[in-house]
PDB file of C-alpha atoms in Angstrom:
ATOM      1  CA  MET I   1       0.061  -0.049   0.061  1.00  0.00           C
ATOM      2  CA  LYS I   2       3.184   2.445   0.668  1.00  0.00           C
ATOM      3  CA  HIS I   3       4.214   2.461  -2.957  1.00  0.00           C
ATOM      4  CA  SER I   4       0.675   1.434  -4.822  1.00  0.00           C
ATOM      5  CA  GLY I   5      -2.160   3.658  -3.699  1.00  0.00           C
ATOM      6  CA  LEU I   6      -2.347   5.680  -6.968  1.00  0.00           C
ATOM      7  CA  LEU I   7      -2.256   2.378  -8.752  1.00  0.00           C
ATOM      8  CA  ARG I   8      -4.720   0.388  -6.759  1.00  0.00           C
ATOM      9  CA  SER I   9      -6.944   3.511  -6.954  1.00  0.00           C
ATOM     10  CA  SER I  10      -6.092   3.997 -10.520  1.00  0.00           C
ATOM     11  CA  VAL I  11      -7.145   0.088 -11.059  1.00  0.00           C
ATOM     12  CA  ALA I  12     -10.086   0.499  -9.077  1.00  0.00           C
ATOM     13  CA  ASP I  13     -11.473   3.591 -10.684  1.00  0.00           C
ATOM     14  CA  THR I  14     -10.882   2.033 -14.034  1.00  0.00           C
ATOM     15  CA  LEU I  15     -12.957  -1.302 -13.260  1.00  0.00           C
ATOM     16  CA  VAL I  16     -16.187   0.846 -12.432  1.00  0.00           C
ATOM     17  CA  MET I  17     -15.231   2.763 -15.510  1.00  0.00           C
ATOM     18  CA  LEU I  18     -16.002  -0.570 -17.129  1.00  0.00           C
ATOM     19  CA  SER I  19     -19.381  -1.811 -14.760  1.00  0.00           C
ATOM     20  CA  VAL I  20     -20.047   1.105 -17.069  1.00  0.00           C
ATOM     21  CA  PHE I  21     -19.703   1.995 -19.976  1.00  0.00           C
ATOM     22  CA  GLY I  22     -17.937  -1.654 -20.482  1.00  0.00           C
ATOM     23  CA  ASN I  23     -20.380  -3.077 -23.269  1.00  0.00           C
ATOM     24  CA  ASN I  24     -19.725  -0.914 -25.691  1.00  0.00           C
ATOM     25  CA  ILE I  25     -16.661  -2.886 -25.741  1.00  0.00           C
ATOM     26  CA  ASP I  26     -17.930  -6.816 -24.397  1.00  0.00           C
ATOM     27  CA  ASP I  27     -21.412  -7.747 -23.625  1.00  0.00           C
ATOM     28  CA  ASN I  28     -20.764 -10.295 -21.155  1.00  0.00           C
ATOM     29  CA  MET I  29     -17.741  -7.252 -19.127  1.00  0.00           C
ATOM     30  CA  GLN I  30     -20.249  -6.995 -16.272  1.00  0.00           C
ATOM     31  CA  GLN I  31     -19.601 -10.377 -15.575  1.00  0.00           C
ATOM     32  CA  ILE I  32     -15.548 -10.888 -16.556  1.00  0.00           C
ATOM     33  CA  ILE I  33     -16.143  -7.503 -13.901  1.00  0.00           C
ATOM     34  CA  ASP I  34     -17.727  -9.659 -11.203  1.00  0.00           C
ATOM     35  CA  THR I  35     -15.277 -12.238 -12.562  1.00  0.00           C
ATOM     36  CA  TRP I  36     -11.934 -10.379 -11.411  1.00  0.00           C
ATOM     37  CA  LEU I  37     -13.183  -8.779  -8.324  1.00  0.00           C
ATOM     38  CA  LYS I  38     -14.264 -12.883  -7.025  1.00  0.00           C
ATOM     39  CA  GLU I  39     -10.594 -13.704  -6.824  1.00  0.00           C
ATOM     40  CA  ILE I  40      -9.848 -10.390  -5.546  1.00  0.00           C
ATOM     41  CA  PHE I  41     -12.406 -11.134  -2.557  1.00  0.00           C
ATOM     42  CA  GLU I  42     -12.944 -15.155  -1.746  1.00  0.00           C
ATOM     43  CA  PRO I  43      -9.630 -15.867  -1.203  1.00  0.00           C
ATOM     44  CA  ASN I  44      -9.272 -13.169   0.742  1.00  0.00           C
ATOM     45  CA  LEU I  45     -12.596 -12.879   3.568  1.00  0.00           C
ATOM     46  CA  LYS I  46     -10.326 -11.860   6.960  1.00  0.00           C
ATOM     47  CA  VAL I  47      -9.668  -9.095   8.462  1.00  0.00           C
ATOM     48  CA  GLU I  48      -6.847  -7.626   6.980  1.00  0.00           C
ATOM     49  CA  ALA I  49      -7.991  -8.025   3.857  1.00  0.00           C
ATOM     50  CA  TRP I  50     -10.890  -5.767   4.412  1.00  0.00           C
ATOM     51  CA  TYR I  51      -8.394  -3.422   6.077  1.00  0.00           C
ATOM     52  CA  SER I  52      -6.239  -3.463   3.134  1.00  0.00           C
ATOM     53  CA  TYR I  53      -8.787  -2.777   0.565  1.00  0.00           C
ATOM     54  CA  HIS I  54      -8.896   0.633   2.253  1.00  0.00           C
ATOM     55  CA  GLN I  55     -10.186   4.008   0.348  1.00  0.00           C
ATOM     56  CA  ASN I  56     -11.215   1.583  -2.875  1.00  0.00           C
ATOM     57  CA  LEU I  57     -13.350  -0.427  -1.565  1.00  0.00           C
ATOM     58  CA  SER I  58     -15.961   1.913  -2.566  1.00  0.00           C
ATOM     59  CA  LEU I  59     -14.987   1.919  -5.967  1.00  0.00           C
ATOM     60  CA  LEU I  60     -14.619  -2.357  -6.255  1.00  0.00           C
ATOM     61  CA  ALA I  61     -17.944  -2.109  -4.329  1.00  0.00           C
ATOM     62  CA  GLU I  62     -19.486   0.150  -7.458  1.00  0.00           C
ATOM     63  CA  ALA I  63     -17.828  -2.092  -9.761  1.00  0.00           C
ATOM     64  CA  SER I  64     -18.765  -5.347  -8.648  1.00  0.00           C
ATOM     65  CA  PRO I  65     -22.052  -5.241  -6.097  1.00  0.00           C
ATOM     66  CA  GLU I  66     -21.953  -8.691  -5.807  1.00  0.00           C
ATOM     67  CA  SER I  67     -19.357  -9.622  -5.768  1.00  0.00           C
ATOM     68  CA  PHE I  68     -18.527  -7.735  -2.599  1.00  0.00           C
ATOM     69  CA  LEU I  69     -21.620  -8.286  -0.854  1.00  0.00           C
ATOM     70  CA  SER I  70     -21.401 -12.750  -1.477  1.00  0.00           C
ATOM     71  CA  ALA I  71     -17.611 -11.600   0.315  1.00  0.00           C
ATOM     72  CA  LEU I  72     -18.414  -9.435   2.723  1.00  0.00           C
ATOM     73  CA  GLU I  73     -21.964 -12.524   4.074  1.00  0.00           C
ATOM     74  CA  LYS I  74     -19.080 -15.366   3.664  1.00  0.00           C
ATOM     75  CA  SER I  75     -16.967 -12.809   5.866  1.00  0.00           C
ATOM     76  CA  LEU I  76     -20.081 -12.480   8.559  1.00  0.00           C
ATOM     77  CA  ASP I  77     -21.008 -16.127   8.128  1.00  0.00           C
ATOM     78  CA  THR I  78     -17.814 -17.590   9.054  1.00  0.00           C
ATOM     79  CA  ILE I  79     -16.926 -14.560  11.758  1.00  0.00           C
ATOM     80  CA  GLU I  80     -15.670 -16.159  14.332  1.00  0.00           C
ATOM     81  CA  GLU I  81     -12.457 -17.372  10.822  1.00  0.00           C
ATOM     82  CA  THR I  82     -12.708 -14.145   8.978  1.00  0.00           C
ATOM     83  CA  LYS I  83     -11.997 -11.992  12.790  1.00  0.00           C
ATOM     84  CA  ILE I  84     -14.303  -9.317  10.798  1.00  0.00           C
ATOM     85  CA  GLU I  85     -15.932  -7.633  13.998  1.00  0.00           C
ATOM     86  CA  GLU I  86     -11.844  -6.533  14.293  1.00  0.00           C
ATOM     87  CA  LEU I  87     -12.194  -3.360  11.805  1.00  0.00           C
ATOM     88  CA  PHE I  88     -14.292  -1.930  14.067  1.00  0.00           C
ATOM     89  CA  THR I  89     -12.809  -2.215  17.087  1.00  0.00           C
ATOM     90  CA  ASP I  90      -9.606  -0.386  16.250  1.00  0.00           C
ATOM     91  CA  SER I  91     -11.439   3.406  14.934  1.00  0.00           C
ATOM     92  CA  GLY I  92      -7.874   4.669  13.291  1.00  0.00           C
ATOM     93  CA  ASP I  93      -6.830   7.974  14.256  1.00  0.00           C
ATOM     94  CA  LEU I  94      -9.310   9.600  16.050  1.00  0.00           C
ATOM     95  CA  MET I  95      -7.399  13.146  15.281  1.00  0.00           C
ATOM     96  CA  MET I  96      -6.278  12.671  11.698  1.00  0.00           C
ATOM     97  CA  GLY I  97      -9.525  11.444  10.729  1.00  0.00           C
ATOM     98  CA  GLU I  98      -8.655   8.388  10.168  1.00  0.00           C
ATOM     99  CA  CYS I  99     -11.548   4.913  10.854  1.00  0.00           C
ATOM    100  CA  SER I 100     -10.365   1.547   9.869  1.00  0.00           C
ATOM    101  CA  TYR I 101     -14.324   0.897   9.727  1.00  0.00           C
ATOM    102  CA  CYS I 102     -15.238   3.216   7.339  1.00  0.00           C
ATOM    103  CA  HIS I 103     -14.722   2.160   3.888  1.00  0.00           C
ATOM    104  CA  LEU I 104     -16.556  -0.389   3.897  1.00  0.00           C
ATOM    105  CA  LEU I 105     -19.140   1.614   5.402  1.00  0.00           C
ATOM    106  CA  TRP I 106     -19.440   3.780   3.270  1.00  0.00           C
ATOM    107  CA  ALA I 107     -19.284   0.937   0.093  1.00  0.00           C
ATOM    108  CA  LEU I 108     -22.411  -0.844   1.551  1.00  0.00           C
ATOM    109  CA  GLU I 109     -24.544   2.593   0.647  1.00  0.00           C
ATOM    110  CA  THR I 110     -22.934   3.671  -2.026  1.00  0.00           C
ATOM    111  CA  VAL I 111     -24.379   0.524  -3.269  1.00  0.00           C
ATOM    112  CA  SER I 112     -27.408   0.545  -1.531  1.00  0.00           C
ATOM    113  CA  TRP I 113     -28.219   3.089  -3.779  1.00  0.00           C
ATOM    114  CA  ASN I 114     -29.122   0.298  -6.144  1.00  0.00           C
ATOM    115  CA  LYS I 115     -32.527  -1.205  -5.872  1.00  0.00           C
ATOM    116  CA  ASP I 116     -30.850  -4.833  -6.692  1.00  0.00           C
ATOM    117  CA  TYR I 117     -29.235  -5.150  -4.202  1.00  0.00           C
ATOM    118  CA  PHE I 118     -30.830  -3.271  -1.023  1.00  0.00           C
ATOM    119  CA  VAL I 119     -31.921  -5.748   0.702  1.00  0.00           C
ATOM    120  CA  ARG I 120     -29.186  -8.264   0.894  1.00  0.00           C
ATOM    121  CA  VAL I 121     -27.150  -4.890   1.664  1.00  0.00           C
ATOM    122  CA  VAL I 122     -29.102  -3.199   4.892  1.00  0.00           C
ATOM    123  CA  LEU I 123     -29.255  -7.147   6.526  1.00  0.00           C
ATOM    124  CA  SER I 124     -25.859  -6.714   5.940  1.00  0.00           C
ATOM    125  CA  LEU I 125     -26.007  -3.474   8.211  1.00  0.00           C
ATOM    126  CA  ALA I 126     -28.031  -4.416  10.520  1.00  0.00           C
ATOM    127  CA  ARG I 127     -25.679  -7.358  11.208  1.00  0.00           C
ATOM    128  CA  LEU I 128     -22.605  -4.918  11.512  1.00  0.00           C
ATOM    129  CA  SER I 129     -24.871  -2.937  14.113  1.00  0.00           C
ATOM    130  CA  GLN I 130     -25.267  -5.882  16.012  1.00  0.00           C
ATOM    131  CA  ILE I 131     -21.073  -5.316  16.680  1.00  0.00           C
ATOM    132  CA  ASP I 132     -20.581  -2.976  19.400  1.00  0.00           C
ATOM    133  CA  ILE I 133     -18.488   0.100  18.580  1.00  0.00           C
ATOM    134  CA  GLU I 134     -16.645   1.912  21.658  1.00  0.00           C
ATOM    135  CA  TYR I 135     -15.941   4.779  19.869  1.00  0.00           C
ATOM    136  CA  GLY I 136     -17.639   7.904  19.983  1.00  0.00           C
ATOM    137  CA  ARG I 137     -18.187   8.497  16.065  1.00  0.00           C
ATOM    138  CA  ASN I 138     -21.312   8.862  14.158  1.00  0.00           C
ATOM    139  CA  ASN I 139     -20.341   7.023  10.793  1.00  0.00           C
ATOM    140  CA  ARG I 140     -21.244   3.577  12.591  1.00  0.00           C
ATOM    141  CA  PRO I 141     -23.604   0.502  11.052  1.00  0.00           C
ATOM    142  CA  PHE I 142     -27.114   1.636  12.766  1.00  0.00           C
ATOM    143  CA  ASN I 143     -26.104   4.955  12.192  1.00  0.00           C
ATOM    144  CA  SER I 144     -26.068   4.375   7.755  1.00  0.00           C
ATOM    145  CA  LEU I 145     -29.545   2.252   8.262  1.00  0.00           C
ATOM    146  CA  LYS I 146     -31.550   4.731  10.173  1.00  0.00           C
ATOM    147  CA  ASP I 147     -30.005   7.198   7.628  1.00  0.00           C
ATOM    148  CA  ILE I 148     -31.586   4.937   4.635  1.00  0.00           C
ATOM    149  CA  PHE I 149     -34.677   4.381   6.007  1.00  0.00           C
ATOM    150  CA  THR I 150     -35.213   8.622   7.302  1.00  0.00           C
ATOM    151  CA  GLY I 151     -38.536   9.616   5.603  1.00  0.00           C
ATOM    152  CA  TRP I 152     -38.329  13.397   5.921  1.00  0.00           C
ATOM    153  CA  VAL I 153     -34.553  13.051   3.431  1.00  0.00           C
ATOM    154  CA  ARG I 154     -34.784  10.808   0.419  1.00  0.00           C
ATOM    155  CA  TYR I 155     -31.672   8.359   0.707  1.00  0.00           C
ATOM    156  CA  CYS I 156     -32.325   5.359  -1.461  1.00  0.00           C
ATOM    157  CA  SER I 157     -33.989   4.175  -4.146  1.00  0.00           C
ATOM    158  CA  ALA I 158     -37.102   1.576  -2.657  1.00  0.00           C
ATOM    159  CA  THR I 159     -40.377   3.557  -2.055  1.00  0.00           C
ATOM    160  CA  TYR I 160     -42.002   4.286   1.619  1.00  0.00           C
ATOM    161  CA  ASP I 161     -43.553   1.465   0.848  1.00  0.00           C
ATOM    162  CA  GLU I 162     -41.103  -0.739  -0.748  1.00  0.00           C
ATOM    163  CA  ARG I 163     -38.940   0.466   2.728  1.00  0.00           C
ATOM    164  CA  ILE I 164     -42.520  -0.711   5.319  1.00  0.00           C
ATOM    165  CA  GLY I 165     -42.494  -3.630   3.842  1.00  0.00           C
ATOM    166  CA  ILE I 166     -38.696  -4.478   4.239  1.00  0.00           C
ATOM    167  CA  ILE I 167     -38.712  -4.089   8.168  1.00  0.00           C
ATOM    168  CA  GLU I 168     -42.304  -5.825   8.678  1.00  0.00           C
ATOM    169  CA  ASN I 169     -41.115  -8.663   6.234  1.00  0.00           C
ATOM    170  CA  ILE I 170     -37.562  -8.954   6.687  1.00  0.00           C
ATOM    171  CA  LEU I 171     -35.961  -6.901   9.185  1.00  0.00           C
ATOM    172  CA  LEU I 172     -38.013  -7.736  11.760  1.00  0.00           C
ATOM    173  CA  ASN I 173     -37.825 -11.085  11.844  1.00  0.00           C
ATOM    174  CA  LYS I 174     -34.136 -11.241  11.389  1.00  0.00           C
ATOM    175  CA  TYR I 175     -32.708  -8.361  13.791  1.00  0.00           C
ATOM    176  CA  PRO I 176     -35.843  -8.090  16.216  1.00  0.00           C
ATOM    177  CA  ASP I 177     -33.564  -6.042  18.689  1.00  0.00           C
ATOM    178  CA  ILE I 178     -31.666  -3.414  15.982  1.00  0.00           C
ATOM    179  CA  THR I 179     -35.029  -3.075  14.227  1.00  0.00           C
ATOM    180  CA  TRP I 180     -36.924  -1.565  17.108  1.00  0.00           C
ATOM    181  CA  LYS I 181     -34.315   0.572  18.177  1.00  0.00           C
ATOM    182  CA  LEU I 182     -33.866   1.810  14.104  1.00  0.00           C
ATOM    183  CA  LEU I 183     -38.124   2.313  14.288  1.00  0.00           C
ATOM    184  CA  LEU I 184     -37.435   4.343  17.341  1.00  0.00           C
ATOM    185  CA  GLU I 185     -34.706   6.393  15.241  1.00  0.00           C
ATOM    186  CA  LEU I 186     -37.551   6.904  12.425  1.00  0.00           C
ATOM    187  CA  LEU I 187     -40.642   8.825  14.273  1.00  0.00           C
ATOM    188  CA  PRO I 188     -40.779  12.463  13.371  1.00  0.00           C
ATOM    189  CA  ASP I 189     -38.685  14.631  15.240  1.00  0.00           C
ATOM    190  CA  ASN I 190     -37.978  18.723  14.968  1.00  0.00           C
ATOM    191  CA  HIS I 191     -34.380  18.327  15.951  1.00  0.00           C
ATOM    192  CA  SER I 192     -33.432  15.873  12.817  1.00  0.00           C
ATOM    193  CA  ILE I 193     -30.131  16.058  10.965  1.00  0.00           C
ATOM    194  CA  SER I 194     -28.586  14.238   8.296  1.00  0.00           C
ATOM    195  CA  THR I 195     -24.919  13.968   6.621  1.00  0.00           C
ATOM    196  CA  GLY I 196     -26.113  11.950   3.728  1.00  0.00           C
ATOM    197  CA  ILE I 197     -24.619   8.349   3.142  1.00  0.00           C
ATOM    198  CA  SER I 198     -22.132   7.652  -0.193  1.00  0.00           C
ATOM    199  CA  LYS I 199     -23.296   7.584  -3.631  1.00  0.00           C
ATOM    200  CA  PRO I 200     -22.150   6.196  -6.878  1.00  0.00           C
ATOM    201  CA  LYS I 201     -19.041   7.711  -8.486  1.00  0.00           C
ATOM    202  CA  TYR I 202     -20.041   6.630 -11.911  1.00  0.00           C
ATOM    203  CA  HIS I 203     -22.786   4.765 -12.054  1.00  0.00           C
ATOM    204  CA  VAL I 204     -26.609   6.207 -12.606  1.00  0.00           C
ATOM    205  CA  TRP I 205     -28.652   4.312  -9.238  1.00  0.00           C
ATOM    206  CA  ALA I 206     -28.654   8.082  -7.233  1.00  0.00           C
ATOM    207  CA  ASP I 207     -30.071   9.717  -9.851  1.00  0.00           C
ATOM    208  CA  ILE I 208     -33.918   9.693  -8.616  1.00  0.00           C
ATOM    209  CA  ASP I 209     -36.448  12.190  -8.274  1.00  0.00           C
ATOM    210  CA  ASP I 210     -35.581  13.043  -4.417  1.00  0.00           C
ATOM    211  CA  THR I 211     -38.848  15.109  -3.938  1.00  0.00           C
ATOM    212  CA  VAL I 212     -40.225  13.994  -0.936  1.00  0.00           C
ATOM    213  CA  LEU I 213     -44.627  15.125  -0.550  1.00  0.00           C
ATOM    214  CA  GLN I 214     -46.097  15.907   3.406  1.00  0.00           C
ATOM    215  CA  LYS I 215     -48.909  13.086   2.549  1.00  0.00           C
ATOM    216  CA  ASP I 216     -46.016  10.333   1.705  1.00  0.00           C
ATOM    217  CA  TYR I 217     -44.047  11.077   4.403  1.00  0.00           C
ATOM    218  CA  ILE I 218     -46.947  10.867   6.975  1.00  0.00           C
ATOM    219  CA  ARG I 219     -48.174   7.465   5.868  1.00  0.00           C
ATOM    220  CA  TYR I 220     -44.796   6.291   6.009  1.00  0.00           C
ATOM    221  CA  CYS I 221     -44.859   7.836   9.551  1.00  0.00           C
ATOM    222  CA  ASN I 222     -48.189   6.744  10.449  1.00  0.00           C
ATOM    223  CA  ASP I 223     -46.637   2.955   9.119  1.00  0.00           C
ATOM    224  CA  ILE I 224     -43.611   3.714  11.410  1.00  0.00           C
ATOM    225  CA  ASP I 225     -46.278   3.822  14.291  1.00  0.00           C
ATOM    226  CA  ARG I 226     -48.291   1.241  13.897  1.00  0.00           C
ATOM    227  CA  LEU I 227     -45.258  -1.181  13.222  1.00  0.00           C
ATOM    228  CA  LEU I 228     -44.083   0.257  16.953  1.00  0.00           C
ATOM    229  CA  TYR I 229     -47.483  -0.773  18.072  1.00  0.00           C
ATOM    230  CA  GLU I 230     -47.668  -4.237  16.798  1.00  0.00           C
ATOM    231  CA  ASN I 231     -44.543  -5.284  18.460  1.00  0.00           C
ATOM    232  CA  LEU I 232     -44.937  -3.962  21.491  1.00  0.00           C
ATOM    233  CA  ASP I 233     -45.351  -6.712  24.100  1.00  0.00           C
ATOM    234  CA  GLU I 234     -44.554  -7.950  27.607  1.00  0.00           C
ATOM    235  CA  VAL I 235     -41.003  -6.634  27.226  1.00  0.00           C
ATOM    236  CA  SER I 236     -41.137  -3.786  29.367  1.00  0.00           C
ATOM    237  CA  GLN I 237     -38.097  -2.541  28.314  1.00  0.00           C
ATOM    238  CA  LYS I 238     -40.004  -0.997  25.133  1.00  0.00           C
ATOM    239  CA  TRP I 239     -42.691   0.487  27.548  1.00  0.00           C
ATOM    240  CA  TYR I 240     -40.129   2.144  28.406  1.00  0.00           C
ATOM    241  CA  ASP I 241     -39.015   3.447  24.487  1.00  0.00           C
ATOM    242  CA  VAL I 242     -42.209   3.869  23.548  1.00  0.00           C
ATOM    243  CA  PHE I 243     -43.134   6.212  26.270  1.00  0.00           C
ATOM    244  CA  ASP I 244     -40.079   7.316  26.332  1.00  0.00           C
ATOM    245  CA  ASN I 245     -41.236   8.569  22.605  1.00  0.00           C
ATOM    246  CA  ILE I 246     -44.726   9.008  22.852  1.00  0.00           C
ATOM    247  CA  ASP I 247     -44.952  12.118  21.692  1.00  0.00           C
ATOM    248  CA  LYS I 248     -43.928  11.947  18.631  1.00  0.00           C
ATOM    249  CA  PHE I 249     -46.603   9.458  17.973  1.00  0.00           C
ATOM    250  CA  ASN I 250     -49.924  10.354  16.131  1.00  0.00           C
ATOM    251  CA  GLU I 251     -52.294  10.553  17.552  1.00  0.00           C
ATOM    252  CA  GLU I 252     -54.651   7.240  16.615  1.00  0.00           C
ATOM    253  CA  TYR I 253     -51.612   5.328  18.218  1.00  0.00           C
ATOM    254  CA  PHE I 254     -50.758   7.564  20.360  1.00  0.00           C
ATOM    255  CA  PHE I 255     -54.367   6.586  21.957  1.00  0.00           C
ATOM    256  CA  LYS I 256     -53.743   3.221  21.492  1.00  0.00           C
ATOM    257  CA  VAL I 257     -50.554   2.435  23.335  1.00  0.00           C
ATOM    258  CA  VAL I 258     -51.883   4.140  26.096  1.00  0.00           C
ATOM    259  CA  ASP I 259     -54.844   1.657  26.358  1.00  0.00           C
ATOM    260  CA  LYS I 260     -52.381  -1.787  25.089  1.00  0.00           C
ATOM    261  CA  PHE I 261     -50.770  -0.748  28.437  1.00  0.00           C
ATOM    262  CA  ILE I 262     -53.724   0.158  30.978  1.00  0.00           C
ATOM    263  CA  SER I 263     -54.592  -3.376  30.017  1.00  0.00           C
ATOM    264  CA  LEU I 264     -51.406  -4.719  30.347  1.00  0.00           C
ATOM    265  CA  ASP I 265     -50.997  -7.081  34.079  1.00  0.00           C
ATOM    266  CA  LYS I 266     -48.533  -4.284  36.053  1.00  0.00           C
ATOM    267  CA  GLU I 267     -46.512  -7.278  38.242  1.00  0.00           C
ATOM    268  CA  ILE I 268     -45.191  -7.435  34.668  1.00  0.00           C
ATOM    269  CA  PHE I 269     -43.045  -5.133  35.381  1.00  0.00           C
ATOM    270  CA  ASP I 270     -39.978  -4.341  38.307  1.00  0.00           C
ATOM    271  CA  ASN I 271     -40.082  -1.679  40.070  1.00  0.00           C
ATOM    272  CA  ASP I 272     -37.195  -0.122  38.489  1.00  0.00           C
ATOM    273  CA  THR I 273     -38.138  -0.174  35.281  1.00  0.00           C
ATOM    274  CA  ALA I 274     -42.004   0.860  35.990  1.00  0.00           C
ATOM    275  CA  LEU I 275     -40.200   3.838  38.635  1.00  0.00           C
ATOM    276  CA  LEU I 276     -38.292   5.160  35.408  1.00  0.00           C
ATOM    277  CA  ILE I 277     -41.703   4.859  33.448  1.00  0.00           C
ATOM    278  CA  ALA I 278     -43.744   6.632  36.110  1.00  0.00           C
ATOM    279  CA  ASN I 279     -41.181   9.780  36.184  1.00  0.00           C
ATOM    280  CA  THR I 280     -40.828   9.414  32.226  1.00  0.00           C
ATOM    281  CA  LEU I 281     -44.079  10.197  32.217  1.00  0.00           C
ATOM    282  CA  ARG I 282     -44.395  12.813  35.332  1.00  0.00           C
ATOM    283  CA  SER I 283     -41.891  15.137  33.610  1.00  0.00           C
ATOM    284  CA  LYS I 284     -43.809  14.761  30.370  1.00  0.00           C
ATOM    285  CA  ILE I 285     -47.042  16.203  32.305  1.00  0.00           C
ATOM    286  CA  HIS I 286     -45.549  18.252  34.519  1.00  0.00           C
ATOM    287  CA  ASN I 287     -43.737  20.478  31.230  1.00  0.00           C
ATOM    288  CA  HIS I 288     -46.813  20.018  29.044  1.00  0.00           C
ATOM    289  CA  ARG I 289     -49.266  21.359  31.814  1.00  0.00           C
ATOM    290  CA  SER I 290     -46.279  23.525  32.970  1.00  0.00           C
ATOM    291  CA  HIS I 291     -46.068  25.305  28.807  1.00  0.00           C
ATOM    292  CA  PRO I 292     -49.634  24.841  27.638  1.00  0.00           C
ATOM    293  CA  ASP I 293     -49.416  27.992  25.308  1.00  0.00           C
ATOM    294  CA  THR I 294     -45.700  26.547  23.658  1.00  0.00           C
ATOM    295  CA  HIS I 295     -46.119  24.939  19.791  1.00  0.00           C
ATOM    296  CA  TRP I 296     -44.938  22.016  21.510  1.00  0.00           C
ATOM    297  CA  ALA I 297     -47.153  21.259  24.190  1.00  0.00           C
ATOM    298  CA  LEU I 298     -50.043  18.690  23.363  1.00  0.00           C
ATOM    299  CA  PRO I 299     -53.429  19.095  24.258  1.00  0.00           C
ATOM    300  CA  LYS I 300     -55.393  18.653  27.447  1.00  0.00           C
ATOM    301  CA  LYS I 301     -56.457  15.059  26.242  1.00  0.00           C
ATOM    302  CA  PHE I 302     -53.177  13.498  25.401  1.00  0.00           C
ATOM    303  CA  VAL I 303     -51.641  14.577  28.668  1.00  0.00           C
ATOM    304  CA  ASP I 304     -54.400  13.795  30.431  1.00  0.00           C
ATOM    305  CA  ARG I 305     -54.181  10.074  28.662  1.00  0.00           C
ATOM    306  CA  GLN I 306     -49.982  10.288  29.618  1.00  0.00           C
ATOM    307  CA  GLU I 307     -51.410  11.005  32.800  1.00  0.00           C
ATOM    308  CA  GLU I 308     -53.780   8.260  33.168  1.00  0.00           C
ATOM    309  CA  ALA I 309     -51.033   5.621  32.092  1.00  0.00           C
ATOM    310  CA  PHE I 310     -48.973   7.070  34.676  1.00  0.00           C
ATOM    311  CA  HIS I 311     -51.623   6.071  38.061  1.00  0.00           C
ATOM    312  CA  PHE I 312     -51.900   3.384  36.286  1.00  0.00           C
ATOM    313  CA  ILE I 313     -48.149   2.162  36.440  1.00  0.00           C
ATOM    314  CA  GLU I 314     -47.087   4.246  39.449  1.00  0.00           C
ATOM    315  CA  PRO I 315     -45.308   2.574  41.964  1.00  0.00           C
ATOM    316  CA  ASP I 316     -45.731   3.571  45.566  1.00  0.00           C
ATOM    317  CA  ASP I 317     -42.133   4.860  46.219  1.00  0.00           C
ATOM    318  CA  LEU I 318     -42.614   7.592  43.808  1.00  0.00           C
ATOM    319  CA  ILE I 319     -39.757   9.397  43.903  1.00  0.00           C
TER     320      ILE I 319
END
């Protein structure tokens, strides 16, 4: 890498250009490139190889998404041997802005724009999101996943309905804990920000109509509310998560959540969780009633229902 950086980058760049324009030379050019990249990736599935691709990985992935994703999936399937999770234990030189695993995330983001590989990308990101990353970086697999599914801007080629279908029928089944966390992050928030995701350098996968219509976004948020509501069960942590975000639910599911909550057997909650939920509700009730004329204050009927939930869960030793 020390002496061949420019050569490596130029080869990777050429491979992408061949994948875009190569059919003018050979109708089977993409198959040829897939074979070349397979010969690069397949014998080198261990963490050292993934690190060595470095800044060229996005280009290699853009040139052959199939070869890139197949290799990554095999590395994750044999993680005890490949040790790919070690890529995430070293964040690189924070002072120099280096990141040992960021190029892998950017490669996945780049390929996610290709609708043919969208599901495989989000499954890989969900799987990588299970790896505990100690460093305080915004570049994390989960944040890439969140940006791709964000509703108030459009960072993918999949429609709202297609995204909801993938969450409901695939992600929730395979990675329920990560998906629950994702759904919470997708709730509307006036303070949400996003820096976007990586786009392909040559392919036109990202050339989409990125207009976000209010009616479509509202429907998307309604589906997010529905999935959260439908996946509420007797896991007490989920109830804390929901009540911590209850102000972000639309009216229909706000009341459905409270109704479902007060119909539960209170004994499923341990004292610590009951206290946590009660204090969260008490704080929200206080804020809304103390500032009724602000733009963010909920109408009285919502606050009254929160108070009903508070009295249901209120422990005897509330502090």
